[in-house]
Every structure is written in C-alpha cells, then in structure tokens.
CSV table of C-alpha atoms and ligand atoms in Angstrom, one decimal:
chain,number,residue,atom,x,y,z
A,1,UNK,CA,19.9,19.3,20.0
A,2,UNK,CA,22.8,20.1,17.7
A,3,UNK,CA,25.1,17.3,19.5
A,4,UNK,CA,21.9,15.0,19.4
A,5,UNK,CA,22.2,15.2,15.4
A,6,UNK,CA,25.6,15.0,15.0
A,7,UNK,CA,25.4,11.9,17.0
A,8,UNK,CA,22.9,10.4,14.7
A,9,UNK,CA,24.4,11.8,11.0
A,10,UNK,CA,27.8,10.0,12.8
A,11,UNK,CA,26.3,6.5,13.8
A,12,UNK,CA,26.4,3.7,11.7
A,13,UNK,CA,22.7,2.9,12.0
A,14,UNK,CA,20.9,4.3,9.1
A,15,UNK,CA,16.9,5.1,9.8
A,16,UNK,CA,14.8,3.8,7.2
A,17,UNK,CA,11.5,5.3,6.0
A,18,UNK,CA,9.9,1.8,7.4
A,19,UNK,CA,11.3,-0.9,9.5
A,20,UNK,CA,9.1,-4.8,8.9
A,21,UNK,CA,7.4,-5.1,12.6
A,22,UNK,CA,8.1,-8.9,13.7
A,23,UNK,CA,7.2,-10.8,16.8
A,24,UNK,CA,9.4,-12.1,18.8
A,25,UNK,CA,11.2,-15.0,17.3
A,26,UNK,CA,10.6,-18.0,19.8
A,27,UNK,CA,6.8,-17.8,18.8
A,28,UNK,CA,7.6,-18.3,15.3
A,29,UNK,CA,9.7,-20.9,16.2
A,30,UNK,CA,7.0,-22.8,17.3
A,31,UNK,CA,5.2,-22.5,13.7
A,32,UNK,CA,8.3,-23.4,12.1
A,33,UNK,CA,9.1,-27.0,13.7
A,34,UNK,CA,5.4,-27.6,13.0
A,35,UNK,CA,5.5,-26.8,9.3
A,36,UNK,CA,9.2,-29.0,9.4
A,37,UNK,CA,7.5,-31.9,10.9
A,38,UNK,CA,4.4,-31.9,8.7
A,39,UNK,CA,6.7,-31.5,5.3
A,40,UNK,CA,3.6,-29.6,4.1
A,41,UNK,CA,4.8,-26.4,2.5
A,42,UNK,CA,2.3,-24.6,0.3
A,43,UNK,CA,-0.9,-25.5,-2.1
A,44,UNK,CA,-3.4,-24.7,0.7
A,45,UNK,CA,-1.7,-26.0,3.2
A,46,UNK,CA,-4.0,-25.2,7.1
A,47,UNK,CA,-1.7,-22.2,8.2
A,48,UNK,CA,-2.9,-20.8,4.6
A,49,UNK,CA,-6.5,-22.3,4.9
A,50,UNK,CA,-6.4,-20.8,9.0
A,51,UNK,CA,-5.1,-17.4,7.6
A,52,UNK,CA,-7.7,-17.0,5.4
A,53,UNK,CA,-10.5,-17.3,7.7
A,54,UNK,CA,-8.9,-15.0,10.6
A,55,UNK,CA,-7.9,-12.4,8.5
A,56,UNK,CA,-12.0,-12.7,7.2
A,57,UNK,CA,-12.4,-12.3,10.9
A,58,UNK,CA,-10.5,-9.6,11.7
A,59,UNK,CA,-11.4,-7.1,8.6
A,60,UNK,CA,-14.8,-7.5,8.8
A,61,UNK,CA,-14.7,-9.3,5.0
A,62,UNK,CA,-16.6,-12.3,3.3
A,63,UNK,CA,-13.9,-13.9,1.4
A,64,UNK,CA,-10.1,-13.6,1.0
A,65,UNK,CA,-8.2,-15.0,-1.5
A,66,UNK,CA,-3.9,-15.5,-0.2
A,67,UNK,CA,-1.2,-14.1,-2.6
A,68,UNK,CA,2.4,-14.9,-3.0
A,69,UNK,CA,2.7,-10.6,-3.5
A,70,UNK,CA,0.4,-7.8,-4.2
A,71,UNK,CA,1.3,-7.5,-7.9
A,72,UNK,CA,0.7,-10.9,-8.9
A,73,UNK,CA,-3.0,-10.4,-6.7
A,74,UNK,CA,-3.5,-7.3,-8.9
A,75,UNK,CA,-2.6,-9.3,-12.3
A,76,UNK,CA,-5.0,-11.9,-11.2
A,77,UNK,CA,-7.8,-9.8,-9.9
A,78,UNK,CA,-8.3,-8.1,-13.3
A,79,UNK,CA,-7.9,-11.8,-15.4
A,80,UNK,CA,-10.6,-12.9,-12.3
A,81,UNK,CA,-13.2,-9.9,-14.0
A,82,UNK,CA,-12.0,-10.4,-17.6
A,83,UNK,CA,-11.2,-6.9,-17.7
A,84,UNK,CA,-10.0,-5.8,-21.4
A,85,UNK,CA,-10.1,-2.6,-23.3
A,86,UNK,CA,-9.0,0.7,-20.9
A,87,UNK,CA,-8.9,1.1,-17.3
A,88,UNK,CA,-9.1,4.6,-15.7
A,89,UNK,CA,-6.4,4.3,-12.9
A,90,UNK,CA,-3.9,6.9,-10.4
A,91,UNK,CA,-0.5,8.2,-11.5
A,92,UNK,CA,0.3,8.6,-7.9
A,93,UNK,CA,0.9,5.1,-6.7
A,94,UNK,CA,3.8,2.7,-6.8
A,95,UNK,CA,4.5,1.3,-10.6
A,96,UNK,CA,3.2,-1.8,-9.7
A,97,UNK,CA,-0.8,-0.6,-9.9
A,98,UNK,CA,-0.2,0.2,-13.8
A,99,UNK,CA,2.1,-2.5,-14.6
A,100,UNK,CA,-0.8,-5.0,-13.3
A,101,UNK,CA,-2.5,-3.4,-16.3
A,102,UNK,CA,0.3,-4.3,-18.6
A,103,UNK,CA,0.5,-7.4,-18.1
A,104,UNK,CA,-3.2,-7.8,-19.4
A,105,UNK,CA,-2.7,-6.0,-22.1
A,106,UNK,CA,-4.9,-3.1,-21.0
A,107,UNK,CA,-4.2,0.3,-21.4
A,108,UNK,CA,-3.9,2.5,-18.5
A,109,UNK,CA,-5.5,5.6,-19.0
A,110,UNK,CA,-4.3,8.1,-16.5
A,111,UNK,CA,-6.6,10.9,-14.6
A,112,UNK,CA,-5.2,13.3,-11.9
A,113,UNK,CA,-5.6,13.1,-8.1
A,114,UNK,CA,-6.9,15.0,-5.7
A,115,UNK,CA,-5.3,17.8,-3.7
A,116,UNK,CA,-6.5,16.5,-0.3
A,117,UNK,CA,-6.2,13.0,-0.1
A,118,UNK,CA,-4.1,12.5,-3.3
A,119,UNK,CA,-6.5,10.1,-4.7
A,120,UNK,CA,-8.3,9.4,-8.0
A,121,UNK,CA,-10.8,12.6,-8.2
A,122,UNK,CA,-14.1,11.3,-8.9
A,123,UNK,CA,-15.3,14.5,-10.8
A,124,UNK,CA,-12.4,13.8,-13.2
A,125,UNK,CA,-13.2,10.2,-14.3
A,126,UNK,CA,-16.5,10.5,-16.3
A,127,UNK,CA,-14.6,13.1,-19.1
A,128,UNK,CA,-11.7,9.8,-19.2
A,129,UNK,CA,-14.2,7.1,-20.1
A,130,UNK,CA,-14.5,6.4,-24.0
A,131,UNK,CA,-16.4,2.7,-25.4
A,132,UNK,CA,-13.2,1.2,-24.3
A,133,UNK,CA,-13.3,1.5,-20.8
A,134,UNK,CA,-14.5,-0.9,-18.8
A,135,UNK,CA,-13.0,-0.8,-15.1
A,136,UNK,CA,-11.5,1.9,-12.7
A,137,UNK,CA,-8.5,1.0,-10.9
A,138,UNK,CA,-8.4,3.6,-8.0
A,139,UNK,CA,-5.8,3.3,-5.1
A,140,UNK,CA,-6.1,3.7,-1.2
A,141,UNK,CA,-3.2,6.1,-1.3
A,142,UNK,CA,-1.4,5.7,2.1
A,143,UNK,CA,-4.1,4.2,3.0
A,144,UNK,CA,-6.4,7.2,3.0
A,145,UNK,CA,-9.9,5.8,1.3
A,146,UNK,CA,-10.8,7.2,-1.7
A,147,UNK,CA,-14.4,9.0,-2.3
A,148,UNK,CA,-16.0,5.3,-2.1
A,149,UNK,CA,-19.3,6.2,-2.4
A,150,UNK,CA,-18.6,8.9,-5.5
A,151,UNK,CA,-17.0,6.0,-8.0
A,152,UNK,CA,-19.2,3.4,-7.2
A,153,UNK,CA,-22.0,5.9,-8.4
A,154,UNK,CA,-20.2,6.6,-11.9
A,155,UNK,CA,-18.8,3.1,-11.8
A,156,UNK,CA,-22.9,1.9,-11.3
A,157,UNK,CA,-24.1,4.4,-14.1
A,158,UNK,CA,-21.7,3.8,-16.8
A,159,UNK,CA,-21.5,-0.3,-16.3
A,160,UNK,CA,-17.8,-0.6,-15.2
A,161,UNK,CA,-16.3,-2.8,-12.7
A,162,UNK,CA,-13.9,-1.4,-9.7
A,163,UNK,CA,-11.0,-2.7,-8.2
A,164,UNK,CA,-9.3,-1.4,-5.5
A,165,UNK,CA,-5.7,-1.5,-4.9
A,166,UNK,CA,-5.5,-1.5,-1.4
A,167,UNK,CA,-2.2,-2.1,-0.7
A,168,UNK,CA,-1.7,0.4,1.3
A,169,UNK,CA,-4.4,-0.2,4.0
A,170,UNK,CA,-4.5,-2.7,6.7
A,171,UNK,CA,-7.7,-2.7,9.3
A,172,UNK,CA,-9.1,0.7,7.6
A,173,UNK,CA,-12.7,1.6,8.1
A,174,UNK,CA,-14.9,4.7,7.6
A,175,UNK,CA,-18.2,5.0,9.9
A,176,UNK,CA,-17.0,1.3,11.1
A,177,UNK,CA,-17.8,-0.1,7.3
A,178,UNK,CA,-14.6,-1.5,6.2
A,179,UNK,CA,-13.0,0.1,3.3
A,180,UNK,CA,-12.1,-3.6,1.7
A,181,UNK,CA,-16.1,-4.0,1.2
A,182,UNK,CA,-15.7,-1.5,-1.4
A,183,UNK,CA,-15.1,-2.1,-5.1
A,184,UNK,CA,-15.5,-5.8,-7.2
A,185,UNK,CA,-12.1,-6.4,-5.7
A,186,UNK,CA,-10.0,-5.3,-3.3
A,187,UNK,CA,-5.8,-6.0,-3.6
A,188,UNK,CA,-4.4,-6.2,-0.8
A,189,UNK,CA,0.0,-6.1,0.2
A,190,UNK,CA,1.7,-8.0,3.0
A,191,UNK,CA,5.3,-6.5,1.9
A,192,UNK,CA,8.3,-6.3,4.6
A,193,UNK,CA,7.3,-2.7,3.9
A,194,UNK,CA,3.8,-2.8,4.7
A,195,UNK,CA,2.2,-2.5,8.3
A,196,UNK,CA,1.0,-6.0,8.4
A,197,UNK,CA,3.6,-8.4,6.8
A,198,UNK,CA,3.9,-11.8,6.0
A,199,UNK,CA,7.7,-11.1,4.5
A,200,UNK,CA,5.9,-11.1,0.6
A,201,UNK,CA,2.5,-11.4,0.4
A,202,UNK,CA,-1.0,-10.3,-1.1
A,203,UNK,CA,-4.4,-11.0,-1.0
A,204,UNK,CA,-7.9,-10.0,-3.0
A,205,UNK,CA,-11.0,-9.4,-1.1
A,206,UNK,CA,-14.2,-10.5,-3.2
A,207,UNK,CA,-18.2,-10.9,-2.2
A,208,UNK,CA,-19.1,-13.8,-3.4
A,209,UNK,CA,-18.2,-17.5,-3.1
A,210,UNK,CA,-17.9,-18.1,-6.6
A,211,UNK,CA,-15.6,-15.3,-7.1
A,212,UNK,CA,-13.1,-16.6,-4.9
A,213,UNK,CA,-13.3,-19.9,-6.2
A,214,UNK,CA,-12.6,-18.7,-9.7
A,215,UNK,CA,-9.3,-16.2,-8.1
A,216,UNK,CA,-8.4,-19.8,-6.3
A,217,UNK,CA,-8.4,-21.4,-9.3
A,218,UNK,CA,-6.4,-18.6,-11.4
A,219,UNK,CA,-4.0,-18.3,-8.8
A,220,UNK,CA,-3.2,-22.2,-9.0
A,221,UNK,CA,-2.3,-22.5,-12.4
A,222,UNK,CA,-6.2,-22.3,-13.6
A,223,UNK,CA,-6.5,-25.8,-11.4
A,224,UNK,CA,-10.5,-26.4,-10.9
A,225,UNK,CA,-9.8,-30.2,-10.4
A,226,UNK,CA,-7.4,-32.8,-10.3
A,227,UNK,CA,-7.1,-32.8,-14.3
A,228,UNK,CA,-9.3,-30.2,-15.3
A,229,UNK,CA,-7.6,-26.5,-16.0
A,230,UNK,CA,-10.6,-24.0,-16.7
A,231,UNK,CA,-7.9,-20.7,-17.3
A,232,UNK,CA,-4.5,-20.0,-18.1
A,233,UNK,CA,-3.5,-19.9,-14.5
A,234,UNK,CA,-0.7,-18.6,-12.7
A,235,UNK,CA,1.3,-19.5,-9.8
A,236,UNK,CA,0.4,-17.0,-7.6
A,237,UNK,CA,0.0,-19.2,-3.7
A,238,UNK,CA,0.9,-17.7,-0.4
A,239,UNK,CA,3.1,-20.3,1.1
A,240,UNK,CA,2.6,-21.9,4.6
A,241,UNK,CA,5.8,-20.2,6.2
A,242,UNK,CA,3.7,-16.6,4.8
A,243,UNK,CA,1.0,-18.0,6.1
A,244,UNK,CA,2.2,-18.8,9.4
A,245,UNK,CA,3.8,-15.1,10.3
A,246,UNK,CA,0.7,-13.9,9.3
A,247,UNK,CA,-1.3,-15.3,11.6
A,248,UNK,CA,1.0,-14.9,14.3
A,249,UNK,CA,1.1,-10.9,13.3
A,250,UNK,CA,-2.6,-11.1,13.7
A,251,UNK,CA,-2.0,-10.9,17.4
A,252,UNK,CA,0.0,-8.0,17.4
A,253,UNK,CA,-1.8,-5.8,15.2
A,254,UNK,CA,-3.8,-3.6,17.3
A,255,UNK,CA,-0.5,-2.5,19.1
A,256,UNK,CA,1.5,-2.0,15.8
A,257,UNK,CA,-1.2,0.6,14.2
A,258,UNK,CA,-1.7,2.2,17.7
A,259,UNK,CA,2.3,2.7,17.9
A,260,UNK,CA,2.2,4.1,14.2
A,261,UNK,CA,-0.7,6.3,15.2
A,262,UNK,CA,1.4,7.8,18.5
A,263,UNK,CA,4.3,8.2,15.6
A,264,UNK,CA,1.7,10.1,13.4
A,265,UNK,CA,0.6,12.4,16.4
A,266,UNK,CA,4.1,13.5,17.5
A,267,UNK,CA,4.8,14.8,13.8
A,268,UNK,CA,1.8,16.2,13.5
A,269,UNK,CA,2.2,18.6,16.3
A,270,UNK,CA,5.6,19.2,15.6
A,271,UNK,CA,5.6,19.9,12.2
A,272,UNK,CA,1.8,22.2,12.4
A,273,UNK,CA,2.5,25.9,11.7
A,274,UNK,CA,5.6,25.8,9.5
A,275,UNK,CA,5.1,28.1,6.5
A,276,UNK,CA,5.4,26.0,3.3
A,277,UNK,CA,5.4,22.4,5.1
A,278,UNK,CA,1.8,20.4,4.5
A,279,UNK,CA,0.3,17.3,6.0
A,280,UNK,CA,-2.9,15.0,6.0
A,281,UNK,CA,-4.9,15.2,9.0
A,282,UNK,CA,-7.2,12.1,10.4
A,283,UNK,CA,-10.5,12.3,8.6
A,284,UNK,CA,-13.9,12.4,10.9
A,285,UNK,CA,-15.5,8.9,10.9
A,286,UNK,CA,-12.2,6.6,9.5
A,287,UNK,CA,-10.3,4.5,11.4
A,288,UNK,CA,-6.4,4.9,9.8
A,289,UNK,CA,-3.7,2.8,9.7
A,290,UNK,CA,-1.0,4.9,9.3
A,291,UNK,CA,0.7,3.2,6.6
A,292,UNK,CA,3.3,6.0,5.7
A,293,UNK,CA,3.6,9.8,7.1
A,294,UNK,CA,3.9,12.1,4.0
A,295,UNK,CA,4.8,15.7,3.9
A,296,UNK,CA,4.3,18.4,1.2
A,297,UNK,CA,7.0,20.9,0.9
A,298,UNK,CA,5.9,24.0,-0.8
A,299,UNK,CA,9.3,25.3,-2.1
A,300,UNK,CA,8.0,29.2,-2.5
A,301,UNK,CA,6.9,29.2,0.7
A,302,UNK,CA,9.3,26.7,2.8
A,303,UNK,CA,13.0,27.3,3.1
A,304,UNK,CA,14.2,24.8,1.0
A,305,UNK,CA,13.0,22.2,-2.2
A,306,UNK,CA,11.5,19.3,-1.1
A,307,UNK,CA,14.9,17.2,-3.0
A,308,UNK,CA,17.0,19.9,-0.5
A,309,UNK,CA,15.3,18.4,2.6
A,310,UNK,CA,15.6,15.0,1.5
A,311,UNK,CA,18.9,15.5,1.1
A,312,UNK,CA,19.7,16.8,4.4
A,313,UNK,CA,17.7,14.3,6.6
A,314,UNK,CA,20.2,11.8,4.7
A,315,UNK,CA,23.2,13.6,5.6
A,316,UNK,CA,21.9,13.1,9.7
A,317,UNK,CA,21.3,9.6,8.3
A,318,UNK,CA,17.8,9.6,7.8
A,319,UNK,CA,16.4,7.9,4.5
A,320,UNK,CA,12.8,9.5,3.8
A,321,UNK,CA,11.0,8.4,0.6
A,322,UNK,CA,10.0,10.0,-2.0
A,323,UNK,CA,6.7,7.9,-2.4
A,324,UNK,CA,5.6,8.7,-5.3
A,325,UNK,CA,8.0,10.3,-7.4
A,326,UNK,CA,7.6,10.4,-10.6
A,327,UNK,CA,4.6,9.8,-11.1
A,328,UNK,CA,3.8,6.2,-12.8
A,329,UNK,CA,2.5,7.9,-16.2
A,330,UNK,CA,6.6,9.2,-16.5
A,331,UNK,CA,7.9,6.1,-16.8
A,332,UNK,CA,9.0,5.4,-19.8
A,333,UNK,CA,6.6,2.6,-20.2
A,334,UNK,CA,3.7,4.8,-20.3
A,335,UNK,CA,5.0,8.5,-21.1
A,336,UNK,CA,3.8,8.1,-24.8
A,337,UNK,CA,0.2,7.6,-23.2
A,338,UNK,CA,-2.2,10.3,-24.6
A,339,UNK,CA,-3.2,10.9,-20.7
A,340,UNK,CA,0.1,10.9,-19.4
A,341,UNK,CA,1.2,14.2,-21.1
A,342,UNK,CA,2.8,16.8,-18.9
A,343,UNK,CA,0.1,19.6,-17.9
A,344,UNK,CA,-3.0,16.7,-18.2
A,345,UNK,CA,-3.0,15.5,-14.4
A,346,UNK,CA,-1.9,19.4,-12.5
A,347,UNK,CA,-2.4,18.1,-9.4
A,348,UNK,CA,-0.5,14.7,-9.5
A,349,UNK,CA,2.3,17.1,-11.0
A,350,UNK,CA,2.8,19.4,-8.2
A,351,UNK,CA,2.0,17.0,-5.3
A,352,UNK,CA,4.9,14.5,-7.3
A,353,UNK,CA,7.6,17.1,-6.7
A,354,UNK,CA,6.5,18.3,-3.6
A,355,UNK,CA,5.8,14.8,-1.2
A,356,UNK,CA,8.5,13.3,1.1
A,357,UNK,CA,7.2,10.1,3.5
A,358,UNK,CA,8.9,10.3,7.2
A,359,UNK,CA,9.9,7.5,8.4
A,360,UNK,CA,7.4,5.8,10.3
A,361,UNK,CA,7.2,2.2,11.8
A,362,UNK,CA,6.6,1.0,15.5
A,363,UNK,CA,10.2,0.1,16.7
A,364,UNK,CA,11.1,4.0,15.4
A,365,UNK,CA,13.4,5.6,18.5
A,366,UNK,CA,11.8,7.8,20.7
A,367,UNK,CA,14.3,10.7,20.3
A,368,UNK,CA,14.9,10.3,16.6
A,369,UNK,CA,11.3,12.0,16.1
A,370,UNK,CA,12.1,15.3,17.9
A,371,UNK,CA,15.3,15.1,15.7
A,372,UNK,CA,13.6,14.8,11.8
A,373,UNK,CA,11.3,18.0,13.0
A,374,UNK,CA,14.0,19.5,14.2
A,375,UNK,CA,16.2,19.2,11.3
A,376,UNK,CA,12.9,20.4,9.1
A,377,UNK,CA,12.1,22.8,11.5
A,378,UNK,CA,15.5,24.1,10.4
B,401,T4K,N1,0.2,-1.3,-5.1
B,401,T4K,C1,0.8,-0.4,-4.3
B,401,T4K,C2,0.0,0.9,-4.1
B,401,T4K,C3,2.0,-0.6,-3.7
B,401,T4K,O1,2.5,0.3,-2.9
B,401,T4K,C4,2.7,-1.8,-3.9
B,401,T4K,C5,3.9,-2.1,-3.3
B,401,T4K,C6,2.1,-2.8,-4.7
B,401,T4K,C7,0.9,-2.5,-5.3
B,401,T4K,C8,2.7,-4.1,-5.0
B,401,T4K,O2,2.7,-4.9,-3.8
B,401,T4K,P1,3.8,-6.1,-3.7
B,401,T4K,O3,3.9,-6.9,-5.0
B,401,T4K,O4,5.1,-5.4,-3.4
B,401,T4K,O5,3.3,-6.9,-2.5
B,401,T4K,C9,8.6,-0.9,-1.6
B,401,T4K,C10,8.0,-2.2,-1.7
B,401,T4K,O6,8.9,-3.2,-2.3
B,401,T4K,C11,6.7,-2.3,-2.3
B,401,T4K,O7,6.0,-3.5,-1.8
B,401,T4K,C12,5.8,-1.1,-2.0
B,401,T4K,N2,4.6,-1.1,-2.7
B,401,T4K,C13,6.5,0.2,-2.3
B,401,T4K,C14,5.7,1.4,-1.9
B,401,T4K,O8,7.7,0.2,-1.5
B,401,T4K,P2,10.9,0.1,-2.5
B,401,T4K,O9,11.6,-0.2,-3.8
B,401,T4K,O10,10.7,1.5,-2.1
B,401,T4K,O11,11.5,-0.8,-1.4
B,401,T4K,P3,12.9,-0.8,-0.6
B,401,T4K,O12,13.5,-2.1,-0.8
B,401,T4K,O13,13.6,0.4,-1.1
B,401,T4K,O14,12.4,-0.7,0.9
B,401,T4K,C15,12.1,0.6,1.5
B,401,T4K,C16,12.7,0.7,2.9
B,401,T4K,O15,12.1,-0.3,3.7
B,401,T4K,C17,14.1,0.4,2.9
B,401,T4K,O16,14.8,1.6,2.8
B,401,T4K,C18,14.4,-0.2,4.2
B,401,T4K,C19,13.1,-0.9,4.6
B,401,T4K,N3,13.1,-2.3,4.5
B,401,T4K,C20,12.8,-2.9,3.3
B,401,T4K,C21,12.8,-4.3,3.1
B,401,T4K,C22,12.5,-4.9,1.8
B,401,T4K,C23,13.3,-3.1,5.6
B,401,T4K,O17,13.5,-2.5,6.7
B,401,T4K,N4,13.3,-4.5,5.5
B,401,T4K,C24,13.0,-5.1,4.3
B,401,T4K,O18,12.9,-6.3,4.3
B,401,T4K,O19,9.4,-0.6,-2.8
C-alpha cells in the first residue's frame, strides 16, 4: 500500500474533490452543428424551451425557470417574492446563499445548524424572527434535506415566505415527494462542480404559472412584451449551448448518482469505526444524490486536526475541500452582524473546523479510494 501512495503523491495527476461528469463528446457534437446551423443562441431558444420541460419531467416539478448560474437564480428568486427587511438564513453554505441577500439589500440574519445534518435547526429560528423578518432562506446542505415539514410550520404561522437554496441537490426525494416541492422557491446549481452540469447554470423551481412568468420576465431584463418592461430586470438566461448539455446529461443521470452512491458506500465502510472520524449516513425514506462526501474530524479524539489531514491527503496529491470553512457569517462582509458573533451559532462553529469533503465524482479511480482511507486510516 505504501508504494501505491508514493506512486500517487509522485504522479503528475492531481485528484480533485470533484471532477464535471461529461458525455461523450460526439453526442454533443451533434447539438452543436445544430445550434451552428440555426444561429439561434440564447433568449429561449428550443434546447432552453426542451430543457425546461424535461428537467419538469424528470424531478417530478411543475415549473422551472433556466439560469445562467445559481447566484444570479438566488438574486432573482428573492426580487421574484419582493423579499425586503431580514432573512433568517445558514452560515454553513457556500458565500453565495448570503451574498444573494446582499445584493437585495437584505440583511442576513444568521442562526446555527444542526449537529446531524448540518442544516438550519428549526427549533432555533422562531427566537431569530423580529418585525423585520419576512423570509427563511434555509439550504439543502450536500444535498441532505432540511426538516421540510418543521419550517414550513413556523414559516406558515409567523407569515413568511421560504426559499430554498438547493444547489446542492439533484433528483432528491424523501418518501418519493421531491424535495424541490418544498419552499416558495427552490434555487437550483448546474456548476462544473455540481452532479448534474450544464458547465454554468441555475434554475428556480416555483408552483404556479404566474410565478414563473414573473422569474421569466425578471430574468430577461424585466421583458413582459416587446416594449413593455414591468421590473428592473436582469440578464440572467441559460444559453442554448447550456441548454443543450443539459439535456443530453439528462440521459446519463441515473448512472452518474448511482456511481457517486457506490463511491459513498466504499467510504463509508472503510472509514466506520475510527475513533474521532464522523460521517452522515443515508437517511430512511430519501433518495440522495451524493453531492459531496464530508467527514468530521474530531481532533481530541482522532490522531490529527482536521487542517493536519487535509494537509497530508495533499502531499499524496489529493485536494479535499474544506466545504464550508469559515463559515459565511466570518467573512468580512458580515462579521459585524449582531448574529454572526463568535459563541452565537456553537454548532456551525465546531462542525466549520472540523469538516473535510472527499473527493467524490463518478470517473474517481477505483484504487485511489482504498488509498484516501488508508492515508486517514493512518
Ligand atoms: N448555493 C450553494 C449552496 C452553492 O454551493 C453554490 C455554489 C451556489 C449557491 C452558487 O451557485 P453557482 O452560481 O456557482 O451556480 C465551487 C463552485 O464554483 C460553486 O459553484 C459551488 N457552489 C462551490 C461549493 O464550489 P470553488 O471556489 O470551490 O470551485 P473551484 O474552482 O475551486 O473547483 C473545485 C474543484 O472542482 C477544483 O479543485 C477542481 C474541480 N473542477 C472545477 C471546475 C470549475 C473541475 O474539475 N472542473 C471545473 O471546471 O467553488
């Protein structure tokens, strides 16, 4: 095993903490000469329009709305509600979830995660909600759900709206209900990084027809008509070469997640009993995607920090993440934040220093696996 790592700290072929899935070029070929020949681009062009409808299809959703990015989905989704005031949102999530906020000139207000599933606690928000507040802004954190059921209850009795950054979450469902159906909105992330990519891209997930007309207006500039603007829109379209890879991904799907969940099982049993060393398990009734494979290092109980192991798997050439360290409420931007003072959010503090993400993406070796648990296993 010990020549084995050698061989991969001395080869020139670093292993990322994600690698894009893509089909095989030829059949994107076949998109791309049609796309040439038509000279139509973008602006709801039919791979965009066909996208729309089999992604509908295949999550088990009513309407979709096609992003350029998730961010700019997550900008628009709260202009879409008119959201003002103070949003209860996650410090454990990439930056992009709270800088949605700032960009709409609302103001984050941070509450802790957690300990299981590293989401929003429900039985924290209702002490965060002042006359201000009038949306929660919870994320799918690795694409685990959140407690659904628990926020749409507080959301329901104290009259706010809920969007859900789903970035993380491709295909999820718990008891066979989609996890998109839940919240006003759900953002979702087509990232090179994400499991289901179209290079950049985003979406929102709404309920009713008029809803997505409104996010298809904002995203065009605030275009409701030939010469009538009805917002101050933004450009915000997927474009028909997005569009295109996303459909084609569409066919591969099924095996991409399955490959991620084989990836998912082999570190699971290979990291289970080591003192200090922490993972999340399926939960009963959800179907996962597998999004990223995160560990908790316990640094009183394991043999090393959690910054000591990262920086060994690099030396054998291995690039874990530390998704999501620091948390989003140390930034700069929002460290002044009443709720983003150190000892408010204990959780999102300790599971911040402690989480490393494995790498984990379908084309991943077969022998490189056996290697990360071995160098953990130490
Ligand atoms: N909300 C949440 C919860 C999110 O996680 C994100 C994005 C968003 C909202 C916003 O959605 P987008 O506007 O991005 O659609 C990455 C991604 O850029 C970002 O999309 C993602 N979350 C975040 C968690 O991760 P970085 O700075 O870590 O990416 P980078 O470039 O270091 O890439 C990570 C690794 O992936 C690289 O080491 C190698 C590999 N990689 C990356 C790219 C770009 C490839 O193999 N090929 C590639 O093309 O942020």
């Amino acid at each position: 095993m010990n020549e084995e790592r050698n061989a991969i700290s001395g080869s020139e072929k670093p292993v990322w903490v994600t690698k894009p899935y893509l089909p095989p070029l030829e059949e994107f070929q076949e998109y791309l000469r049609d796309i040439w020949d038509s000279r139509w681009l973008t602006n709801n062009g039919k791979y965009h329009q066909a996208l729309e409808k089999a992604l509908c299809e295949y999550l088990g959703v009513k309407y979709i709305s096609l992003f350029s990015n998730g961010t700019l989905a997550l900008v628009t989704a709260l202009q879409a509600l008119r959201i003002t005031g103070e949003v209860l949102t996650t410090p454990f999530s990439f930056v992009a979830t709270t800088h949605a906020l700032w960009w709409n000139n609302i103001k984050p207000v941070f509450v802790d995660i957690e300990p299981d599933t590293f989401n929003l606690d429900p039985n924290k928000i209702e002490a965060a909600i002042t006359p201000k507040t009038t949306a929660i802004l919870p994320v799918h954190v690795y694409g685990n759900p959140c407690h659904v059921e628990s926020i749409k209850e507080i959301a329901d009795t104290y009259g706010l709206r809920v969007i859900y950054d789903a970035c993380h979450t491709f295909g999820v469902t718990i008891n066979d209900i989609p996890i998109l159906k839940y919240g006003d909105l759900a953002v979702m992330s087509f990232h090179a990084t994400k499991v289901y990519t179209t290079f950049e891209g985003g979406a929102i997930v709404c309920h009713e027809e008029a809803t997505k007309k409104r996010i298809d207006n904002l995203k065009n500039f605030g275009f409701a008509g030939e010469t009538t603007v009805v917002a101050p829109g933004i450009n915000a379209k997927m474009n028909e070469f997005q569009a295109a890879l996303g459909l084609l991904q569409l066919k591969h799907i099924d095996k991409v997640i399955e490959q991620r969940k084989l990836i998912a099982q082999q570190y699971r049993e290979g990291l289970k009993n080591i003192s200090g060393l922490r993972y999340l398990d399926d939960t009963l009734g959800t179907k996962h995607c597998y999004s990223y494979f995160p560990i908790l290092i316990d640094k009183k109980k394991f043999s090393k920090t959690r910054d000591e192991l990262y920086e060994e798997l690099k030396r054998h050439n291995i690039f874990g993440r530390r998704y999501f360290y620091p948390l989003i409420s140390q930034f700069s931007t929002y460290c002044g934040l009443e709720s983003a003072q150190i000892g408010k959010m204990l959780v999102a503090e300790k599971v911040t220093e402690e989480v490393l993400c494995l790498p984990i993406y379908p084309e991943l070796e077969n022998k490189i696996i056996p290697l990360i648990i071995d160098i953990i296993s130490g």
